[in-house]
Short mmCIF file of C-alpha atoms in Angstrom, two decimals:
data_model
loop_
_atom_site.label_atom_id
_atom_site.label_comp_id
_atom_site.label_asym_id
_atom_site.label_seq_id
_atom_site.Cartn_x
_atom_site.Cartn_y
_atom_site.Cartn_z
CA UNK A 459 29.47 -53.29 80.94
CA UNK A 460 31.72 -54.41 78.77
CA UNK A 461 31.53 -58.29 77.91
CA UNK A 462 34.54 -58.07 75.95
CA UNK A 463 37.55 -55.21 77.00
CA UNK A 464 39.59 -54.07 74.01
CA UNK A 465 42.48 -52.17 73.82
CA UNK A 466 44.23 -49.47 73.05
CA UNK A 467 41.43 -47.00 71.97
CA UNK A 468 43.55 -45.79 68.89
CA UNK A 469 47.42 -46.77 67.54
CA UNK A 470 49.09 -45.74 64.53
CA UNK A 471 51.80 -47.82 62.85
CA UNK A 472 54.64 -46.99 60.03
CA UNK A 473 53.76 -48.56 56.71
CA UNK A 474 55.52 -51.99 57.17
CA UNK A 475 54.94 -52.22 60.86
CA UNK A 476 53.04 -54.34 63.21
CA UNK A 477 49.51 -53.64 64.48
CA UNK A 478 48.79 -55.05 67.95
CA UNK A 479 45.49 -55.22 69.27
CA UNK A 480 44.37 -56.96 72.88
CA UNK A 481 41.42 -58.09 73.88
CA UNK A 482 40.06 -59.64 77.68
CA UNK A 483 37.04 -61.33 78.69
CA UNK A 484 35.73 -62.63 82.00
CA UNK A 485 32.65 -65.24 80.69
CA UNK A 486 34.14 -68.39 80.12
CA UNK A 487 30.86 -69.49 78.11
CA UNK A 488 32.45 -68.11 75.15
CA UNK A 489 32.65 -70.35 72.33
CA UNK A 490 34.29 -68.52 69.32
CA UNK A 491 36.48 -64.96 68.96
CA UNK A 492 35.68 -63.50 65.62
CA UNK A 493 37.30 -60.15 64.60
CA UNK A 494 35.49 -57.35 62.87
CA UNK A 495 37.20 -54.90 60.42
CA UNK A 496 35.21 -52.19 59.56
CA UNK A 497 35.92 -48.80 57.17
CA UNK A 498 34.30 -45.48 57.76
CA UNK A 499 30.73 -45.43 56.15
CA UNK A 500 30.35 -48.97 56.03
CA UNK A 501 29.34 -51.78 58.15
CA UNK A 502 31.83 -54.06 59.78
CA UNK A 503 32.90 -57.20 58.08
CA UNK A 504 34.32 -60.65 59.68
CA UNK A 505 38.03 -60.60 59.14
CA UNK A 506 39.05 -63.66 61.34
CA UNK A 507 37.95 -65.74 63.94
CA UNK A 508 39.45 -68.18 66.38
CA UNK A 509 37.84 -71.24 68.28
CA UNK A 510 39.26 -71.29 71.99
CA UNK A 511 40.90 -75.03 71.45
CA UNK A 512 43.29 -73.33 69.26
CA UNK A 513 46.25 -71.01 70.24
CA UNK A 514 46.67 -69.20 66.97
CA UNK A 515 44.89 -68.62 63.41
CA UNK A 516 46.89 -67.06 60.89
CA UNK A 517 45.34 -65.97 57.39
CA UNK A 518 47.90 -63.74 55.17
CA UNK A 519 49.22 -60.56 57.37
CA UNK A 520 46.26 -61.19 60.39
CA UNK A 521 47.14 -63.29 63.09
CA UNK A 522 44.88 -64.28 65.94
CA UNK A 523 46.94 -65.25 69.52
CA UNK A 524 44.55 -66.95 72.45
CA UNK A 525 45.68 -67.68 75.52
CA UNK A 526 42.42 -69.77 77.27
CA UNK A 527 44.11 -69.43 80.76
CA UNK A 528 44.63 -66.00 81.20
CA UNK A 529 41.46 -65.21 78.96
CA UNK A 530 42.88 -62.72 76.86
CA UNK A 531 43.05 -62.94 72.89
CA UNK A 532 45.04 -60.45 70.29
CA UNK A 533 44.96 -59.42 66.46
CA UNK A 534 48.50 -58.79 64.83
CA UNK A 535 48.48 -57.26 61.94
CA UNK A 536 52.13 -57.93 60.42
CA UNK A 537 53.55 -55.60 57.77
CA UNK A 538 50.42 -53.04 58.12
CA UNK A 539 49.61 -51.42 54.83
CA UNK A 540 47.78 -47.99 54.22
CA UNK A 541 44.71 -49.98 52.93
CA UNK A 542 44.54 -51.75 56.65
CA UNK A 543 43.29 -48.71 58.24
CA UNK A 544 40.22 -49.44 59.37
CA UNK A 545 38.37 -49.90 63.37
CA UNK A 546 38.50 -53.31 64.44
CA UNK A 547 36.40 -54.68 66.77
CA UNK A 548 37.03 -58.31 68.62
CA UNK A 549 34.41 -59.93 69.80
CA UNK A 550 33.13 -62.90 71.69
CA UNK A 551 30.12 -65.53 71.16
CA UNK A 552 28.80 -67.64 74.10
CA UNK A 553 26.51 -70.56 73.82
CA UNK A 554 23.33 -67.99 73.26
CA UNK A 555 24.95 -67.07 70.11
CA UNK A 556 24.66 -63.34 70.53
CA UNK A 557 28.03 -61.84 69.90
CA UNK A 558 29.42 -59.18 72.50
CA UNK A 559 31.70 -56.79 70.93
CA UNK A 560 34.82 -55.16 72.25
CA UNK A 561 34.54 -51.13 72.22
CA UNK A 562 36.93 -51.04 68.95
CA UNK A 563 40.47 -50.08 68.02
CA UNK A 564 40.90 -47.67 65.12
CA UNK A 565 44.21 -48.50 63.19
CA UNK A 566 45.97 -45.66 61.36
CA UNK A 567 48.92 -46.74 58.89
CA UNK A 568 51.29 -43.76 57.77
CA UNK A 569 52.74 -44.28 54.41
CA UNK B 126 23.54 -60.56 45.71
CA UNK B 127 22.89 -57.13 47.41
CA UNK B 128 23.47 -58.79 50.51
CA UNK B 129 22.16 -56.39 53.22
CA UNK B 130 20.48 -52.77 52.48
CA UNK B 131 19.70 -50.50 54.73
CA UNK B 132 17.53 -46.84 54.36
CA UNK B 133 17.91 -44.38 55.00
CA UNK B 134 21.51 -43.87 54.91
CA UNK B 135 21.27 -40.52 57.13
CA UNK B 136 18.19 -39.00 59.30
CA UNK B 137 17.51 -36.48 61.97
CA UNK B 138 14.58 -36.41 64.11
CA UNK B 139 12.96 -34.21 66.23
CA UNK B 140 12.51 -35.39 70.12
CA UNK B 141 9.23 -37.19 70.08
CA UNK B 142 9.00 -37.78 66.42
CA UNK B 143 8.93 -41.89 65.12
CA UNK B 144 10.18 -43.67 61.94
CA UNK B 145 11.11 -46.83 60.95
CA UNK B 146 14.45 -47.98 59.55
CA UNK B 147 14.42 -50.19 56.84
CA UNK B 148 16.81 -53.39 56.60
CA UNK B 149 16.37 -56.14 53.68
CA UNK B 150 18.79 -58.94 52.93
CA UNK B 151 18.69 -61.33 49.52
CA UNK B 152 20.78 -64.12 51.05
CA UNK B 153 17.63 -65.90 52.25
CA UNK B 154 19.28 -66.19 55.57
CA UNK B 155 16.93 -67.46 58.94
CA UNK B 156 18.71 -65.27 61.27
CA UNK B 157 18.84 -60.87 61.21
CA UNK B 158 19.64 -58.43 63.85
CA UNK B 159 19.77 -55.04 64.71
CA UNK B 160 22.60 -53.06 66.46
CA UNK B 161 23.34 -49.82 67.43
CA UNK B 162 27.23 -48.21 67.30
CA UNK B 163 28.10 -45.66 69.82
CA UNK B 164 31.25 -43.87 69.69
CA UNK B 165 34.06 -45.76 72.21
CA UNK B 166 31.06 -48.49 73.03
CA UNK B 167 31.42 -51.02 69.88
CA UNK B 168 28.10 -52.48 69.02
CA UNK B 169 25.16 -53.37 71.35
CA UNK B 170 22.28 -55.89 70.35
CA UNK B 171 18.74 -54.40 69.97
CA UNK B 172 16.84 -57.15 68.50
CA UNK B 173 16.91 -59.98 67.06
CA UNK B 174 14.91 -62.59 64.96
CA UNK B 175 15.31 -66.52 64.40
CA UNK B 176 12.89 -66.19 61.39
CA UNK B 177 9.31 -64.84 59.95
CA UNK B 178 7.19 -64.31 62.91
CA UNK B 179 9.93 -64.86 65.67
CA UNK B 180 11.64 -62.15 67.47
CA UNK B 181 13.45 -61.14 70.72
CA UNK B 182 14.86 -58.68 72.58
CA UNK B 183 18.75 -57.83 72.94
CA UNK B 184 20.94 -55.67 75.29
CA UNK B 185 19.24 -52.55 74.45
CA UNK B 186 15.53 -53.25 73.53
CA UNK B 187 13.78 -50.11 75.22
CA UNK B 188 12.53 -47.60 72.85
CA UNK B 189 12.33 -49.77 69.93
CA UNK B 190 10.72 -51.99 68.19
CA UNK B 191 10.36 -54.91 65.75
CA UNK B 192 8.57 -57.20 63.39
CA UNK B 193 9.44 -59.72 60.66
CA UNK B 194 6.68 -60.47 58.35
CA UNK B 195 8.79 -62.00 56.05
CA UNK B 196 12.38 -63.58 55.48
CA UNK B 197 13.63 -60.59 53.67
CA UNK B 198 12.73 -57.77 56.04
CA UNK B 199 13.39 -56.70 59.21
CA UNK B 200 12.33 -53.06 59.97
CA UNK B 201 13.07 -51.47 63.52
CA UNK B 202 10.56 -48.59 64.62
CA UNK B 203 11.57 -45.89 66.97
CA UNK B 204 7.97 -44.83 68.57
CA UNK B 205 9.16 -41.76 70.49
CA UNK B 206 12.66 -40.10 69.59
CA UNK B 207 14.64 -39.40 72.36
CA UNK B 208 18.33 -37.80 71.94
CA UNK B 209 19.66 -41.04 73.74
CA UNK B 210 18.86 -42.69 70.91
CA UNK B 211 21.39 -40.68 68.53
CA UNK B 212 23.58 -43.37 67.19
CA UNK B 213 24.74 -45.35 63.98
CA UNK B 214 22.34 -48.52 63.73
CA UNK B 215 23.11 -51.74 61.61
CA UNK B 216 21.01 -54.53 60.44
CA UNK B 217 23.12 -58.00 60.14
CA UNK B 218 21.77 -61.28 58.68
CA UNK B 219 23.25 -65.12 59.19
CA UNK B 220 22.30 -68.18 57.80
CA UNK B 221 21.98 -69.87 61.27
CA UNK B 222 23.37 -69.05 64.60
CA UNK B 223 25.63 -71.18 65.59
CA UNK B 224 29.04 -70.00 66.44
CA UNK B 225 30.62 -70.14 63.35
CA UNK B 226 27.96 -68.70 61.63
CA UNK B 227 29.03 -65.38 59.77
CA UNK B 228 27.04 -62.30 60.31
CA UNK B 229 27.05 -59.89 57.49
CA UNK B 230 26.17 -56.43 58.15
CA UNK B 231 24.67 -53.49 56.29
CA UNK B 232 26.08 -50.31 55.84
CA UNK B 233 24.32 -48.59 58.71
CA UNK B 234 21.98 -45.52 59.08
CA UNK B 235 23.40 -42.65 60.90
CA UNK B 236 20.53 -41.18 63.27
CA UNK B 237 20.57 -37.99 64.74
CA UNK B 238 17.79 -36.67 67.62
CA UNK B 239 17.38 -33.21 68.23
#
């Protein structure tokens, strides 16, 4: 049973376009929402994260939008570049500190 | 620093065989984790450890065992391999277990059970 639902499963975007990945959760005990980036053959690496008391966080071309009332959060990749082609996982951390991951979104940026 | 290292990178097992996946970290992290990653399913926590000598079950522990005799090492043991254990296995570590403590992942071990 997936505690964090992620969509879409994959997306293709042109270079310079915007990639949007959405996640939804049910457990209101989640305290922190990180996003991980994974390149083929590598382990996931933390990309950006947000607390539920913040509605938006931006780091460079990556922005998390968080809607606490709807229990949804999303990752926006602005000005997508071929080097952004990877699998992105949203995650949520409850008060027992065990990460729950979404199923992942494979992003392909076409040059 | 090498970070989190895992060996082997790839392995093929026959049903019923056993093996140990090795994981080591050189960041002096207290917390270590084992995950499995199945296609379209994200990562699921198998076992974790909060320090040498202390381990606990995660979401999918059946068929696996762990031990933590040192801060650096956290091996994962498969006793009787089954096709359902075909997966990519990731080891991770973190300094603490607070919500903002980043988990650092190793490069993974791809295991196939035939």
